[in-house]
Amino acid sequence: MSRLLYLQSGGPTAVLNRSAQGVIEAARAQGVAVCAAAEGLAGLRAGRLLDLDTASAADIARLGSLPGAAFGSSRDILAPFDDDAAGWQQLAEVLRRFDIGQVLLNGGNGSMETARLLQQLGERFALPLQVVGIPKTIDNDLEGTDFSPGYPSAAKYLASSLREVTLDVRSMAQQRVFIMETMGRHVGWLTAACALAALPGEAAPLLLLPEVAFDEPRLLAAVRQRLAESGCCVIAVSEGLRHADGRFVAQLHADAVYGHEHLGGAGMWLAQRLQQQLGVKAHVALVDCLQRAARHLVSAVDAQQAYRLGQQAVATALAGQGGVMLALQRQQGNAGTDWQLSPLPLAAVANRERALPADFIAADGLSVTPAFDAYLRPLLQGEQPLAFADGLPDLRCPAWPPLLP
Amino acid sequence: MSRLLYLQSGGPTAVLNRSAQGVIEAARAQGVAVCAAAEGLAGLRAGRLLDLDTASAADIARLGSLPGAAFGSSRDILAPFDDDAAGWQQLAEVLRRFDIGQVLLNGGNGSMETARLLQQLGERFALPLQVVGIPKTIDNDLEGTDFSPGYPSAAKYLASSLREVTLDVRSMAQQRVFIMETMGRHVGWLTAACALAALPGEAAPLLLLPEVAFDEPRLLAAVRQRLAESGCCVIAVSEGLRHADGRFVAQLHADAVYGHEHLGGAGMWLAQRLQQQLGVKAHVALVDCLQRAARHLVSAVDAQQAYRLGQQAVATALAGQGGVMLALQRQQGNAGTDWQLSPLPLAAVANRERALPADFIAADGLSVTPAFDAYLRPLLQGEQPLAFADGLPDLRCPAWPPLLP
């Protein structure tokens, strides 16, 4: 009987390993041999496959509660056959050698293109291969799914942290601005989530979304008003904030931020502008990867759906329904919000990018609509207890599974 | 009967309001009228005193669980009489007008100098005034006390966050460096706490402390070794990292970081150096005020001792023992570690600064000794449950108490 291969691709999230747990436990329940590519596609190319059948049930459950990518990930992608025939040949040999019948690829929109090509690869090389995509990205930019696992937990972390710090910021007699820079280079889902940091009845943080060209006069007017009203102002800015001509503000000022777009810089650039234009001190927080690793603020809904997607992907692949990504569809029932899983053709999601819809962005361009609040709120529900050991989170990792011979 | 005044001074911490709760509840138990200066010394000068006797017990308990400074704070300090005779006169009139018999000042080493001068002010103007200092600072640089409330929770936040993100960083196939910049401009207590992010048996993050002059060749050698061993390297750097000549690296490169020392910049500067010297990508996190506002990762020991200090300060002041700060002294008993509270003359702590002791810094200058681990570990013990409402921390604030007429 063939083997099922699980593969993590792209940046980790706080619940990526929950999907891995779902995959492994479902495969075991079906009596299917299961392995994972070490460090994603890079490891698969090299034939470095981890034998998960040797791992204890307790280790698999523990892995599922850890941030990061338990088996390693990479940003390696598969090129079309015409551009990399040798690479396809090499992959086909690995898949044949290890008798892989199903590939479950857990990743974002770029990874779904790799999944689509892997399905083609199976057909081209006459392998009995079913490839199923499991969505994952904190950016929430995958098309066709209500949300992508990883996003709700990152949103919960950002909104919670900003809510806490708002009490700090407004404690000081002196006027002050606090700026939090979020990830999301091309889409504003993470920045928009910061709007929910506001306590009931309070002004929401000002949002600078990548979907809205930076309008400095409008922002300065809004900041002046907040300072006049309350003596402080909280702003959430996307690392991908752009000028009207489309250039990233961080990119424009690359020298000043050391030429590392991925380091962010939009927040510090903005702080400088506010200092220059309003003479107000601004504090800047740049949480970077903390926002996708914050296991201690995971959303229970996120963790549950990540697990279900992993489980269902096994059933879908074993049923011979390859070439699809499983998507979440929102169901409003008497018991509240729930999600239904349904397959979408990989071609419908691969390499596409879902921006924040226009009806989620308020007319002032600096806030979100009630429709966005109604969208996000159900995703933040519930907490996942985190075990502490000797005062700090217990994140001990099980031993790395052995490679398949 | 006279009134007791509580005053918050300097930057907030995650447990500052726990001391406020201790003060208010102890004063009530003693039947003493209690008020708080709105926005610290600035409010006191203006005679803006909040009447806490009108607040419900439930509101006081809720305030105690919130980050920030519940009654407002400021960086305003009291100058010596010879420099500000009019200011002293003004303060004396306010204290007399509101019949203030005790002042409990909750702050750091600069604030303790203000406390010392307020005690002098009472004597100079023949006021029956007892001034008691309650320690508070995430920097942990107050002399004479085992730790300062606020530090353990900030340390727990930093070490926990860095432990989580380490799993993320090492997940990626590609070599990478992660840099976390911490507060602590002159002392390395917060940066040192990041050493505890390491899981048992794993390499600790490299530490760049303000007490140790930056030695680039030494750091580069250590980073190369970590990359060779594990493919990734985690570094904690103080915002106050200095060159051998004493200049701050962030200050030196002020233009590049927009001339705002308080924005940090040491982390980004370091990322640029590593890129230039090793050609390795570095991610940078700058958590800024999040590290002192993180109610969701508060240390139970920190919260408990903050509360006890507030309570005991009331008893000390009512006993007529003014001119002191209450200090924590570590007690090792069969039941584990506990703390004894004892008064220190304000003159012994005011304006002094406790750096990381030499025996807490390892010979390589990039790590801490087991003695530091033994010091910090007991401070991190225990968590404080945080209530969530609709998916986010429930940080609703009670109504602002009315001003005394």
PDB file of N, CA, C and O in Angstrom, chain A residues 69 72-73 156 160 163-164 168 171 173 196 256-258 260 262-263 268 275 282-283 285-286 288 292 295-296 377 381 390-393 397, chain B residues 69 72-73 156 160 163-164 168 170-171 173 196 256-258 260 262-263 268 275 282-283 285-286 288 292 295-296 377 381 390-393:
ATOM      1  N   ALA A  69       7.189  25.310  12.272  1.00  0.00           N
ATOM      2  CA  ALA A  69       6.893  24.210  11.334  1.00  0.00           C
ATOM      3  C   ALA A  69       7.655  22.994  11.837  1.00  0.00           C
ATOM      4  O   ALA A  69       8.878  22.920  11.723  1.00  0.00           O
ATOM      5  N   GLY A  72      10.026  21.365   9.525  1.00  0.00           N
ATOM      6  CA  GLY A  72      10.832  22.272   8.725  1.00  0.00           C
ATOM      7  C   GLY A  72      10.074  22.692   7.481  1.00  0.00           C
ATOM      8  O   GLY A  72       9.222  21.963   6.965  1.00  0.00           O
ATOM      9  N   SER A  73      10.343  23.901   7.037  1.00  0.00           N
ATOM     10  CA  SER A  73       9.670  24.439   5.858  1.00  0.00           C
ATOM     11  C   SER A  73      10.689  25.172   5.001  1.00  0.00           C
ATOM     12  O   SER A  73      11.840  25.351   5.415  1.00  0.00           O
ATOM     13  N   LYS A 156      -5.559  37.773  16.678  1.00  0.00           N
ATOM     14  CA  LYS A 156      -5.843  37.798  18.114  1.00  0.00           C
ATOM     15  C   LYS A 156      -4.635  38.345  18.882  1.00  0.00           C
ATOM     16  O   LYS A 156      -4.783  39.139  19.819  1.00  0.00           O
ATOM     17  N   SER A 160      -4.918  41.899  20.782  1.00  0.00           N
ATOM     18  CA  SER A 160      -4.743  41.799  22.238  1.00  0.00           C
ATOM     19  C   SER A 160      -3.562  42.649  22.704  1.00  0.00           C
ATOM     20  O   SER A 160      -3.665  43.378  23.694  1.00  0.00           O
ATOM     21  N   ARG A 163      -4.377  46.307  22.451  1.00  0.00           N
ATOM     22  CA  ARG A 163      -5.344  46.708  23.480  1.00  0.00           C
ATOM     23  C   ARG A 163      -4.627  46.944  24.811  1.00  0.00           C
ATOM     24  O   ARG A 163      -4.871  47.925  25.505  1.00  0.00           O
ATOM     25  N   GLU A 164      -3.708  46.038  25.141  1.00  0.00           N
ATOM     26  CA  GLU A 164      -2.954  46.193  26.390  1.00  0.00           C
ATOM     27  C   GLU A 164      -2.104  47.459  26.359  1.00  0.00           C
ATOM     28  O   GLU A 164      -2.106  48.243  27.311  1.00  0.00           O
ATOM     29  N   ASP A 168      -1.355  51.550  28.454  1.00  0.00           N
ATOM     30  CA  ASP A 168      -0.052  52.103  28.833  1.00  0.00           C
ATOM     31  C   ASP A 168       0.131  53.479  28.203  1.00  0.00           C
ATOM     32  O   ASP A 168       0.460  54.459  28.873  1.00  0.00           O
ATOM     33  N   SER A 171      -1.730  56.344  29.655  1.00  0.00           N
ATOM     34  CA  SER A 171      -1.464  56.616  31.074  1.00  0.00           C
ATOM     35  C   SER A 171      -0.618  57.853  31.278  1.00  0.00           C
ATOM     36  O   SER A 171      -0.623  58.448  32.356  1.00  0.00           O
ATOM     37  N   ALA A 173       0.912  61.589  31.056  1.00  0.00           N
ATOM     38  CA  ALA A 173       0.385  62.956  30.937  1.00  0.00           C
ATOM     39  C   ALA A 173       0.795  63.567  29.595  1.00  0.00           C
ATOM     40  O   ALA A 173       0.016  64.243  28.943  1.00  0.00           O
ATOM     41  N   LEU A 196      -9.819  45.965  16.166  1.00  0.00           N
ATOM     42  CA  LEU A 196     -10.565  45.334  17.267  1.00  0.00           C
ATOM     43  C   LEU A 196      -9.873  45.498  18.621  1.00  0.00           C
ATOM     44  O   LEU A 196     -10.407  45.085  19.654  1.00  0.00           O
ATOM     45  N   ALA A 256      17.417  54.306   4.715  1.00  0.00           N
ATOM     46  CA  ALA A 256      17.180  54.639   6.119  1.00  0.00           C
ATOM     47  C   ALA A 256      16.781  53.414   6.928  1.00  0.00           C
ATOM     48  O   ALA A 256      17.017  53.357   8.121  1.00  0.00           O
ATOM     49  N   VAL A 257      16.184  52.441   6.276  1.00  0.00           N
ATOM     50  CA  VAL A 257      15.825  51.223   7.014  1.00  0.00           C
ATOM     51  C   VAL A 257      16.721  50.064   6.597  1.00  0.00           C
ATOM     52  O   VAL A 257      16.346  48.917   6.667  1.00  0.00           O
ATOM     53  N   TYR A 258      17.901  50.425   6.112  1.00  0.00           N
ATOM     54  CA  TYR A 258      18.934  49.422   5.874  1.00  0.00           C
ATOM     55  C   TYR A 258      18.619  48.468   4.737  1.00  0.00           C
ATOM     56  O   TYR A 258      19.090  47.343   4.719  1.00  0.00           O
ATOM     57  N   HIS A 260      16.435  46.571   4.010  1.00  0.00           N
ATOM     58  CA  HIS A 260      15.776  45.285   4.242  1.00  0.00           C
ATOM     59  C   HIS A 260      14.288  45.478   4.322  1.00  0.00           C
ATOM     60  O   HIS A 260      13.759  45.753   5.387  1.00  0.00           O
ATOM     61  N   HIS A 262      12.152  43.296   4.430  1.00  0.00           N
ATOM     62  CA  HIS A 262      11.547  42.314   5.342  1.00  0.00           C
ATOM     63  C   HIS A 262      11.779  42.708   6.797  1.00  0.00           C
ATOM     64  O   HIS A 262      11.195  42.137   7.689  1.00  0.00           O
ATOM     65  N   LEU A 263      12.609  43.689   7.023  1.00  0.00           N
ATOM     66  CA  LEU A 263      12.795  44.178   8.389  1.00  0.00           C
ATOM     67  C   LEU A 263      11.684  45.136   8.766  1.00  0.00           C
ATOM     68  O   LEU A 263      11.620  45.587   9.897  1.00  0.00           O
ATOM     69  N   MET A 268       8.755  53.047  11.498  1.00  0.00           N
ATOM     70  CA  MET A 268       9.757  54.050  11.882  1.00  0.00           C
ATOM     71  C   MET A 268       9.726  55.254  10.949  1.00  0.00           C
ATOM     72  O   MET A 268       9.900  56.385  11.373  1.00  0.00           O
ATOM     73  N   GLN A 275       6.916  63.176  13.797  1.00  0.00           N
ATOM     74  CA  GLN A 275       7.802  64.052  14.565  1.00  0.00           C
ATOM     75  C   GLN A 275       8.039  65.348  13.788  1.00  0.00           C
ATOM     76  O   GLN A 275       7.934  66.446  14.327  1.00  0.00           O
ATOM     77  N   ALA A 282       6.739  59.617  18.897  1.00  0.00           N
ATOM     78  CA  ALA A 282       6.016  58.386  18.570  1.00  0.00           C
ATOM     79  C   ALA A 282       6.855  57.177  18.968  1.00  0.00           C
ATOM     80  O   ALA A 282       8.043  57.125  18.683  1.00  0.00           O
ATOM     81  N   HIS A 283       6.231  56.261  19.672  1.00  0.00           N
ATOM     82  CA  HIS A 283       6.839  54.960  19.957  1.00  0.00           C
ATOM     83  C   HIS A 283       6.460  54.015  18.826  1.00  0.00           C
ATOM     84  O   HIS A 283       5.357  54.111  18.286  1.00  0.00           O
ATOM     85  N   ALA A 285       6.401  49.857  17.657  1.00  0.00           N
ATOM     86  CA  ALA A 285       6.596  48.435  17.909  1.00  0.00           C
ATOM     87  C   ALA A 285       6.567  47.700  16.576  1.00  0.00           C
ATOM     88  O   ALA A 285       5.724  47.975  15.720  1.00  0.00           O
ATOM     89  N   LEU A 286       7.526  46.793  16.427  1.00  0.00           N
ATOM     90  CA  LEU A 286       7.656  45.987  15.215  1.00  0.00           C
ATOM     91  C   LEU A 286       7.736  44.550  15.706  1.00  0.00           C
ATOM     92  O   LEU A 286       8.786  44.113  16.171  1.00  0.00           O
ATOM     93  N   ASP A 288       7.189  41.712  14.097  1.00  0.00           N
ATOM     94  CA  ASP A 288       7.789  40.772  13.161  1.00  0.00           C
ATOM     95  C   ASP A 288       7.234  39.351  13.371  1.00  0.00           C
ATOM     96  O   ASP A 288       6.028  39.179  13.489  1.00  0.00           O
ATOM     97  N   ARG A 292       3.298  35.606  14.324  1.00  0.00           N
ATOM     98  CA  ARG A 292       2.890  34.310  13.760  1.00  0.00           C
ATOM     99  C   ARG A 292       3.356  33.145  14.626  1.00  0.00           C
ATOM    100  O   ARG A 292       3.070  31.983  14.305  1.00  0.00           O
ATOM    101  N   ARG A 295       2.005  31.309  20.288  1.00  0.00           N
ATOM    102  CA  ARG A 295       1.194  30.175  20.754  1.00  0.00           C
ATOM    103  C   ARG A 295       0.337  30.562  21.957  1.00  0.00           C
ATOM    104  O   ARG A 295      -0.774  30.063  22.126  1.00  0.00           O
ATOM    105  N   HIS A 296       0.855  31.475  22.795  1.00  0.00           N
ATOM    106  CA  HIS A 296       0.143  31.793  24.046  1.00  0.00           C
ATOM    107  C   HIS A 296      -1.119  32.614  23.792  1.00  0.00           C
ATOM    108  O   HIS A 296      -1.916  32.794  24.704  1.00  0.00           O
ATOM    109  N   ARG A 377     -14.725  38.807  14.151  1.00  0.00           N
ATOM    110  CA  ARG A 377     -15.055  38.464  15.536  1.00  0.00           C
ATOM    111  C   ARG A 377     -15.193  36.959  15.778  1.00  0.00           C
ATOM    112  O   ARG A 377     -14.581  36.426  16.709  1.00  0.00           O
ATOM    113  N   GLN A 381     -12.643  33.686  18.584  1.00  0.00           N
ATOM    114  CA  GLN A 381     -13.273  33.095  19.770  1.00  0.00           C
ATOM    115  C   GLN A 381     -12.479  31.940  20.368  1.00  0.00           C
ATOM    116  O   GLN A 381     -12.020  31.061  19.650  1.00  0.00           O
ATOM    117  N   ASP A 390       8.232  25.800  35.041  1.00  0.00           N
ATOM    118  CA  ASP A 390       9.225  26.635  35.718  1.00  0.00           C
ATOM    119  C   ASP A 390       9.146  28.103  35.271  1.00  0.00           C
ATOM    120  O   ASP A 390      10.160  28.758  35.078  1.00  0.00           O
ATOM    121  N   GLY A 391       7.903  28.574  35.082  1.00  0.00           N
ATOM    122  CA  GLY A 391       7.700  29.997  34.829  1.00  0.00           C
ATOM    123  C   GLY A 391       7.630  30.417  33.378  1.00  0.00           C
ATOM    124  O   GLY A 391       7.328  31.578  33.091  1.00  0.00           O
ATOM    125  N   LEU A 392       7.928  29.473  32.456  1.00  0.00           N
ATOM    126  CA  LEU A 392       7.911  29.829  31.028  1.00  0.00           C
ATOM    127  C   LEU A 392       7.138  28.782  30.230  1.00  0.00           C
ATOM    128  O   LEU A 392       6.928  27.659  30.699  1.00  0.00           O
ATOM    129  N   PRO A 393       6.673  29.144  29.018  1.00  0.00           N
ATOM    130  CA  PRO A 393       5.891  28.190  28.214  1.00  0.00           C
ATOM    131  C   PRO A 393       6.661  26.890  27.996  1.00  0.00           C
ATOM    132  O   PRO A 393       7.858  26.911  27.682  1.00  0.00           O
ATOM    133  N   CYS A 397      10.331  20.117  22.454  1.00  0.00           N
ATOM    134  CA  CYS A 397      10.008  19.428  21.199  1.00  0.00           C
ATOM    135  C   CYS A 397      10.374  17.955  21.298  1.00  0.00           C
ATOM    136  O   CYS A 397      11.420  17.608  21.838  1.00  0.00           O
TER     137      CYS A 397
ATOM    138  N   ALA B  69      -1.017  52.847  33.960  1.00  0.00           N
ATOM    139  CA  ALA B  69      -1.078  53.563  35.238  1.00  0.00           C
ATOM    140  C   ALA B  69      -2.507  54.061  35.391  1.00  0.00           C
ATOM    141  O   ALA B  69      -2.923  55.000  34.704  1.00  0.00           O
ATOM    142  N   GLY B  72      -3.024  57.685  35.881  1.00  0.00           N
ATOM    143  CA  GLY B  72      -2.172  58.544  35.068  1.00  0.00           C
ATOM    144  C   GLY B  72      -0.832  58.752  35.739  1.00  0.00           C
ATOM    145  O   GLY B  72      -0.717  58.712  36.957  1.00  0.00           O
ATOM    146  N   SER B  73       0.191  58.913  34.916  1.00  0.00           N
ATOM    147  CA  SER B  73       1.539  59.105  35.425  1.00  0.00           C
ATOM    148  C   SER B  73       2.218  60.209  34.614  1.00  0.00           C
ATOM    149  O   SER B  73       1.663  60.683  33.623  1.00  0.00           O
ATOM    150  N   LYS B 156       9.318  37.832  31.896  1.00  0.00           N
ATOM    151  CA  LYS B 156       8.536  36.651  31.503  1.00  0.00           C
ATOM    152  C   LYS B 156       7.996  36.827  30.085  1.00  0.00           C
ATOM    153  O   LYS B 156       8.011  35.885  29.279  1.00  0.00           O
ATOM    154  N   SER B 160       9.347  34.406  27.142  1.00  0.00           N
ATOM    155  CA  SER B 160       8.297  33.568  26.546  1.00  0.00           C
ATOM    156  C   SER B 160       8.166  33.847  25.051  1.00  0.00           C
ATOM    157  O   SER B 160       8.095  32.916  24.237  1.00  0.00           O
ATOM    158  N   ARG B 163      11.136  32.499  23.185  1.00  0.00           N
ATOM    159  CA  ARG B 163      11.103  31.036  23.125  1.00  0.00           C
ATOM    160  C   ARG B 163      10.156  30.580  22.014  1.00  0.00           C
ATOM    161  O   ARG B 163      10.483  29.681  21.232  1.00  0.00           O
ATOM    162  N   GLU B 164       9.015  31.211  21.919  1.00  0.00           N
ATOM    163  CA  GLU B 164       8.062  30.840  20.863  1.00  0.00           C
ATOM    164  C   GLU B 164       8.644  31.112  19.478  1.00  0.00           C
ATOM    165  O   GLU B 164       8.581  30.265  18.580  1.00  0.00           O
ATOM    166  N   ASP B 168       9.876  29.136  15.449  1.00  0.00           N
ATOM    167  CA  ASP B 168       9.541  29.637  14.114  1.00  0.00           C
ATOM    168  C   ASP B 168      10.822  29.835  13.305  1.00  0.00           C
ATOM    169  O   ASP B 168      10.958  29.339  12.181  1.00  0.00           O
ATOM    170  N   ARG B 170      13.817  28.590  13.587  1.00  0.00           N
ATOM    171  CA  ARG B 170      14.593  27.421  13.188  1.00  0.00           C
ATOM    172  C   ARG B 170      13.811  26.470  12.288  1.00  0.00           C
ATOM    173  O   ARG B 170      14.351  25.448  11.850  1.00  0.00           O
ATOM    174  N   SER B 171      12.554  26.810  11.983  1.00  0.00           N
ATOM    175  CA  SER B 171      11.751  25.967  11.089  1.00  0.00           C
ATOM    176  C   SER B 171      12.168  26.094   9.642  1.00  0.00           C
ATOM    177  O   SER B 171      11.907  25.207   8.839  1.00  0.00           O
ATOM    178  N   ALA B 173      14.353  26.320   6.249  1.00  0.00           N
ATOM    179  CA  ALA B 173      15.547  25.678   5.702  1.00  0.00           C
ATOM    180  C   ALA B 173      16.669  26.709   5.534  1.00  0.00           C
ATOM    181  O   ALA B 173      17.822  26.427   5.814  1.00  0.00           O
ATOM    182  N   LEU B 196      16.818  33.086  29.238  1.00  0.00           N
ATOM    183  CA  LEU B 196      15.956  31.995  29.709  1.00  0.00           C
ATOM    184  C   LEU B 196      14.970  31.522  28.647  1.00  0.00           C
ATOM    185  O   LEU B 196      14.219  30.570  28.870  1.00  0.00           O
ATOM    186  N   ALA B 256      20.025  57.288  10.710  1.00  0.00           N
ATOM    187  CA  ALA B 256      19.446  56.090  10.103  1.00  0.00           C
ATOM    188  C   ALA B 256      18.226  55.612  10.882  1.00  0.00           C
ATOM    189  O   ALA B 256      17.327  54.994  10.336  1.00  0.00           O
ATOM    190  N   VAL B 257      18.190  55.907  12.160  1.00  0.00           N
ATOM    191  CA  VAL B 257      17.013  55.488  12.925  1.00  0.00           C
ATOM    192  C   VAL B 257      16.179  56.705  13.299  1.00  0.00           C
ATOM    193  O   VAL B 257      15.473  56.713  14.299  1.00  0.00           O
ATOM    194  N   TYR B 258      16.316  57.756  12.483  1.00  0.00           N
ATOM    195  CA  TYR B 258      15.401  58.891  12.592  1.00  0.00           C
ATOM    196  C   TYR B 258      15.572  59.700  13.862  1.00  0.00           C
ATOM    197  O   TYR B 258      14.631  60.328  14.343  1.00  0.00           O
ATOM    198  N   HIS B 260      15.493  59.215  16.836  1.00  0.00           N
ATOM    199  CA  HIS B 260      14.696  58.960  18.039  1.00  0.00           C
ATOM    200  C   HIS B 260      15.322  57.842  18.826  1.00  0.00           C
ATOM    201  O   HIS B 260      15.038  56.679  18.581  1.00  0.00           O
ATOM    202  N   HIS B 262      14.524  56.910  21.612  1.00  0.00           N
ATOM    203  CA  HIS B 262      13.493  56.136  22.311  1.00  0.00           C
ATOM    204  C   HIS B 262      12.758  55.203  21.350  1.00  0.00           C
ATOM    205  O   HIS B 262      11.996  54.370  21.777  1.00  0.00           O
ATOM    206  N   LEU B 263      12.999  55.350  20.080  1.00  0.00           N
ATOM    207  CA  LEU B 263      12.393  54.411  19.132  1.00  0.00           C
ATOM    208  C   LEU B 263      13.210  53.132  19.041  1.00  0.00           C
ATOM    209  O   LEU B 263      12.822  52.205  18.352  1.00  0.00           O
ATOM    210  N   MET B 268      17.990  47.177  14.500  1.00  0.00           N
ATOM    211  CA  MET B 268      18.082  47.337  13.041  1.00  0.00           C
ATOM    212  C   MET B 268      19.508  47.633  12.608  1.00  0.00           C
ATOM    213  O   MET B 268      19.956  47.178  11.556  1.00  0.00           O
ATOM    214  N   GLN B 275      24.169  41.678   7.930  1.00  0.00           N
ATOM    215  CA  GLN B 275      23.964  41.539   6.488  1.00  0.00           C
ATOM    216  C   GLN B 275      25.260  41.883   5.750  1.00  0.00           C
ATOM    217  O   GLN B 275      25.707  41.150   4.869  1.00  0.00           O
ATOM    218  N   ALA B 282      18.545  39.047   8.510  1.00  0.00           N
ATOM    219  CA  ALA B 282      18.161  39.093   9.926  1.00  0.00           C
ATOM    220  C   ALA B 282      16.782  39.719  10.062  1.00  0.00           C
ATOM    221  O   ALA B 282      16.494  40.749   9.452  1.00  0.00           O
ATOM    222  N   HIS B 283      15.935  39.060  10.812  1.00  0.00           N
ATOM    223  CA  HIS B 283      14.651  39.630  11.190  1.00  0.00           C
ATOM    224  C   HIS B 283      14.840  40.386  12.491  1.00  0.00           C
ATOM    225  O   HIS B 283      15.644  39.975  13.340  1.00  0.00           O
ATOM    226  N   ALA B 285      12.743  42.246  15.794  1.00  0.00           N
ATOM    227  CA  ALA B 285      11.532  42.584  16.538  1.00  0.00           C
ATOM    228  C   ALA B 285      11.878  43.660  17.557  1.00  0.00           C
ATOM    229  O   ALA B 285      12.915  43.584  18.228  1.00  0.00           O
ATOM    230  N   LEU B 286      11.013  44.656  17.618  1.00  0.00           N
ATOM    231  CA  LEU B 286      11.174  45.772  18.545  1.00  0.00           C
ATOM    232  C   LEU B 286       9.844  45.863  19.288  1.00  0.00           C
ATOM    233  O   LEU B 286       8.870  46.376  18.736  1.00  0.00           O
ATOM    234  N   ASP B 288       9.094  47.323  22.160  1.00  0.00           N
ATOM    235  CA  ASP B 288       8.828  48.618  22.774  1.00  0.00           C
ATOM    236  C   ASP B 288       7.923  48.465  24.012  1.00  0.00           C
ATOM    237  O   ASP B 288       8.181  47.607  24.848  1.00  0.00           O
ATOM    238  N   ARG B 292       6.145  46.085  28.649  1.00  0.00           N
ATOM    239  CA  ARG B 292       5.758  46.525  30.000  1.00  0.00           C
ATOM    240  C   ARG B 292       4.235  46.560  30.168  1.00  0.00           C
ATOM    241  O   ARG B 292       3.750  46.878  31.254  1.00  0.00           O
ATOM    242  N   ARG B 295      -0.110  42.289  30.126  1.00  0.00           N
ATOM    243  CA  ARG B 295      -0.890  41.715  31.219  1.00  0.00           C
ATOM    244  C   ARG B 295      -1.082  40.202  31.041  1.00  0.00           C
ATOM    245  O   ARG B 295      -1.117  39.450  32.023  1.00  0.00           O
ATOM    246  N   HIS B 296      -1.175  39.753  29.794  1.00  0.00           N
ATOM    247  CA  HIS B 296      -1.481  38.340  29.547  1.00  0.00           C
ATOM    248  C   HIS B 296      -0.312  37.418  29.886  1.00  0.00           C
ATOM    249  O   HIS B 296      -0.474  36.209  29.913  1.00  0.00           O
ATOM    250  N   ARG B 377      14.931  32.949  37.915  1.00  0.00           N
ATOM    251  CA  ARG B 377      13.932  31.874  37.835  1.00  0.00           C
ATOM    252  C   ARG B 377      12.786  32.018  38.849  1.00  0.00           C
ATOM    253  O   ARG B 377      11.614  31.931  38.469  1.00  0.00           O
ATOM    254  N   GLN B 381       7.854  32.728  38.394  1.00  0.00           N
ATOM    255  CA  GLN B 381       6.923  31.646  38.742  1.00  0.00           C
ATOM    256  C   GLN B 381       5.466  32.093  38.794  1.00  0.00           C
ATOM    257  O   GLN B 381       5.139  33.119  39.372  1.00  0.00           O
ATOM    258  N   ASP B 390     -15.434  38.029  24.294  1.00  0.00           N
ATOM    259  CA  ASP B 390     -15.644  38.038  22.846  1.00  0.00           C
ATOM    260  C   ASP B 390     -14.329  37.904  22.071  1.00  0.00           C
ATOM    261  O   ASP B 390     -14.111  38.575  21.063  1.00  0.00           O
ATOM    262  N   GLY B 391     -13.441  37.064  22.608  1.00  0.00           N
ATOM    263  CA  GLY B 391     -12.231  36.716  21.877  1.00  0.00           C
ATOM    264  C   GLY B 391     -10.996  37.538  22.185  1.00  0.00           C
ATOM    265  O   GLY B 391      -9.912  37.223  21.708  1.00  0.00           O
ATOM    266  N   LEU B 392     -11.163  38.606  22.995  1.00  0.00           N
ATOM    267  CA  LEU B 392     -10.013  39.475  23.303  1.00  0.00           C
ATOM    268  C   LEU B 392      -9.950  39.757  24.807  1.00  0.00           C
ATOM    269  O   LEU B 392     -10.944  39.587  25.515  1.00  0.00           O
ATOM    270  N   PRO B 393      -8.769  40.165  25.307  1.00  0.00           N
ATOM    271  CA  PRO B 393      -8.648  40.419  26.748  1.00  0.00           C
ATOM    272  C   PRO B 393      -9.678  41.446  27.230  1.00  0.00           C
ATOM    273  O   PRO B 393      -9.888  42.467  26.577  1.00  0.00           O
TER     274      PRO B 393
END
